[in-house]
Amino acid sequence: MPVPAAAALLTQSVPPLPKKRLPAGRPRAWYVAHNRRLKAMRLAIALLDSGVYRPERADDGTIHAMAERIGVHPPSPTTCRMVRHLIRYGR
């Protein structure tokens, strides 16, 4: 039985993009905020992929469980709020 094109696309492993160095000379707060936004985006994408489409369903426990599942450090309450905002405004 042939595999649908979308399913075949999802089962292929795609190598990660090469990492680029962050620009030098910015204040430390910029780097902290940048990394927090990246983590929030990773978590929001993982939650959306797992079926959590509403911010009400993304409580701190759900976000922490997803962080453990995808292998990132537990997020702070600020990062959890950012994840919920990304889910809310991404609709």
PDB file of C-alpha atoms in Angstrom:
ATOM      1  CA  MET A   1       0.000   0.000   0.000  1.00  0.00           C
ATOM      2  CA  PRO A   2       1.577   3.361  -0.976  1.00  0.00           C
ATOM      3  CA  VAL A   3       2.399   5.892   1.736  1.00  0.00           C
ATOM      4  CA  PRO A   4       0.707   9.304   1.362  1.00  0.00           C
ATOM      5  CA  ALA A   5       3.108  12.058   0.370  1.00  0.00           C
ATOM      6  CA  ALA A   6       2.556  14.063   3.569  1.00  0.00           C
ATOM      7  CA  ALA A   7       3.223  11.025   5.780  1.00  0.00           C
ATOM      8  CA  ALA A   8       6.348  10.166   3.825  1.00  0.00           C
ATOM      9  CA  LEU A   9       7.581  13.725   4.235  1.00  0.00           C
ATOM     10  CA  LEU A  10       7.072  13.633   8.002  1.00  0.00           C
ATOM     11  CA  THR A  11       8.888  10.321   8.437  1.00  0.00           C
ATOM     12  CA  GLN A  12      12.069  11.455   6.681  1.00  0.00           C
ATOM     13  CA  SER A  13      14.751  12.746   9.015  1.00  0.00           C
ATOM     14  CA  VAL A  14      15.952  16.186   8.103  1.00  0.00           C
ATOM     15  CA  PRO A  15      19.404  17.210   9.302  1.00  0.00           C
ATOM     16  CA  PRO A  16      19.423  20.338  11.481  1.00  0.00           C
ATOM     17  CA  LEU A  17      20.588  23.605  10.005  1.00  0.00           C
ATOM     18  CA  PRO A  18      24.153  24.593  10.861  1.00  0.00           C
ATOM     19  CA  LYS A  19      24.346  26.935  13.830  1.00  0.00           C
ATOM     20  CA  LYS A  20      25.575  30.473  13.336  1.00  0.00           C
ATOM     21  CA  ARG A  21      27.338  32.517  15.959  1.00  0.00           C
ATOM     22  CA  LEU A  22      25.324  35.289  17.567  1.00  0.00           C
ATOM     23  CA  PRO A  23      26.457  38.845  16.840  1.00  0.00           C
ATOM     24  CA  ALA A  24      29.049  40.175  19.270  1.00  0.00           C
ATOM     25  CA  GLY A  25      28.791  43.416  21.191  1.00  0.00           C
ATOM     26  CA  ARG A  26      25.178  43.296  22.335  1.00  0.00           C
ATOM     27  CA  PRO A  27      24.156  43.697  25.983  1.00  0.00           C
ATOM     28  CA  ARG A  28      23.741  40.472  27.965  1.00  0.00           C
ATOM     29  CA  ALA A  29      19.986  41.071  28.293  1.00  0.00           C
ATOM     30  CA  TRP A  30      19.651  40.842  24.510  1.00  0.00           C
ATOM     31  CA  TYR A  31      21.219  37.356  24.451  1.00  0.00           C
ATOM     32  CA  VAL A  32      19.038  36.184  27.347  1.00  0.00           C
ATOM     33  CA  ALA A  33      15.868  37.428  25.620  1.00  0.00           C
ATOM     34  CA  HIS A  34      16.945  35.956  22.275  1.00  0.00           C
ATOM     35  CA  ASN A  35      17.570  32.496  23.740  1.00  0.00           C
ATOM     36  CA  ARG A  36      14.303  32.671  25.694  1.00  0.00           C
ATOM     37  CA  ARG A  37      12.379  33.439  22.482  1.00  0.00           C
ATOM     38  CA  LEU A  38      14.041  30.517  20.707  1.00  0.00           C
ATOM     39  CA  LYS A  39      13.146  28.147  23.543  1.00  0.00           C
ATOM     40  CA  ALA A  40       9.556  29.422  23.630  1.00  0.00           C
ATOM     41  CA  MET A  41       9.223  28.900  19.871  1.00  0.00           C
ATOM     42  CA  ARG A  42      10.598  25.346  20.111  1.00  0.00           C
ATOM     43  CA  LEU A  43       8.160  24.518  22.902  1.00  0.00           C
ATOM     44  CA  ALA A  44       5.188  26.143  21.136  1.00  0.00           C
ATOM     45  CA  ILE A  45       5.905  24.200  17.941  1.00  0.00           C
ATOM     46  CA  ALA A  46       6.209  20.938  19.868  1.00  0.00           C
ATOM     47  CA  LEU A  47       2.941  21.604  21.705  1.00  0.00           C
ATOM     48  CA  LEU A  48       1.127  22.462  18.476  1.00  0.00           C
ATOM     49  CA  ASP A  49       2.495  19.295  16.865  1.00  0.00           C
ATOM     50  CA  SER A  50       1.212  17.261  19.818  1.00  0.00           C
ATOM     51  CA  GLY A  51      -2.311  18.698  19.536  1.00  0.00           C
ATOM     52  CA  VAL A  52      -2.319  21.538  22.086  1.00  0.00           C
ATOM     53  CA  TYR A  53      -3.927  24.347  20.070  1.00  0.00           C
ATOM     54  CA  ARG A  54      -5.377  26.499  22.849  1.00  0.00           C
ATOM     55  CA  PRO A  55      -3.369  28.457  25.427  1.00  0.00           C
ATOM     56  CA  GLU A  56      -5.739  27.334  28.192  1.00  0.00           C
ATOM     57  CA  ARG A  57      -4.603  23.750  27.645  1.00  0.00           C
ATOM     58  CA  ALA A  58      -0.917  24.741  27.850  1.00  0.00           C
ATOM     59  CA  ASP A  59      -0.504  25.075  31.602  1.00  0.00           C
ATOM     60  CA  ASP A  60       2.944  25.113  33.204  1.00  0.00           C
ATOM     61  CA  GLY A  61       2.864  21.367  33.860  1.00  0.00           C
ATOM     62  CA  THR A  62       2.124  20.572  30.217  1.00  0.00           C
ATOM     63  CA  ILE A  63       4.885  22.891  29.043  1.00  0.00           C
ATOM     64  CA  HIS A  64       7.377  21.418  31.523  1.00  0.00           C
ATOM     65  CA  ALA A  65       6.483  17.891  30.413  1.00  0.00           C
ATOM     66  CA  MET A  66       6.999  18.857  26.770  1.00  0.00           C
ATOM     67  CA  ALA A  67      10.358  20.463  27.615  1.00  0.00           C
ATOM     68  CA  GLU A  68      11.494  17.211  29.189  1.00  0.00           C
ATOM     69  CA  ARG A  69      10.159  15.245  26.222  1.00  0.00           C
ATOM     70  CA  ILE A  70      12.042  17.303  23.604  1.00  0.00           C
ATOM     71  CA  GLY A  71      15.185  17.555  25.728  1.00  0.00           C
ATOM     72  CA  VAL A  72      15.411  21.196  26.769  1.00  0.00           C
ATOM     73  CA  HIS A  73      15.922  22.583  30.266  1.00  0.00           C
ATOM     74  CA  PRO A  74      12.748  23.296  32.254  1.00  0.00           C
ATOM     75  CA  PRO A  75      11.372  26.704  31.259  1.00  0.00           C
ATOM     76  CA  SER A  76      10.879  29.615  33.624  1.00  0.00           C
ATOM     77  CA  PRO A  77       7.425  31.062  34.305  1.00  0.00           C
ATOM     78  CA  THR A  78       8.269  33.907  31.893  1.00  0.00           C
ATOM     79  CA  THR A  79       9.066  31.414  29.118  1.00  0.00           C
ATOM     80  CA  CYS A  80       5.825  29.528  29.828  1.00  0.00           C
ATOM     81  CA  ARG A  81       3.898  32.788  29.393  1.00  0.00           C
ATOM     82  CA  MET A  82       5.702  33.407  26.110  1.00  0.00           C
ATOM     83  CA  VAL A  83       4.741  29.917  24.905  1.00  0.00           C
ATOM     84  CA  ARG A  84       1.077  30.597  25.677  1.00  0.00           C
ATOM     85  CA  HIS A  85       1.244  33.946  23.869  1.00  0.00           C
ATOM     86  CA  LEU A  86       2.823  32.315  20.821  1.00  0.00           C
ATOM     87  CA  ILE A  87       0.058  29.702  20.742  1.00  0.00           C
ATOM     88  CA  ARG A  88      -2.622  32.381  21.174  1.00  0.00           C
ATOM     89  CA  TYR A  89      -1.380  34.825  18.551  1.00  0.00           C
ATOM     90  CA  GLY A  90      -0.246  32.229  16.063  1.00  0.00           C
ATOM     91  CA  ARG A  91      -3.855  31.362  15.249  1.00  0.00           C
TER      92      ARG A  91
END
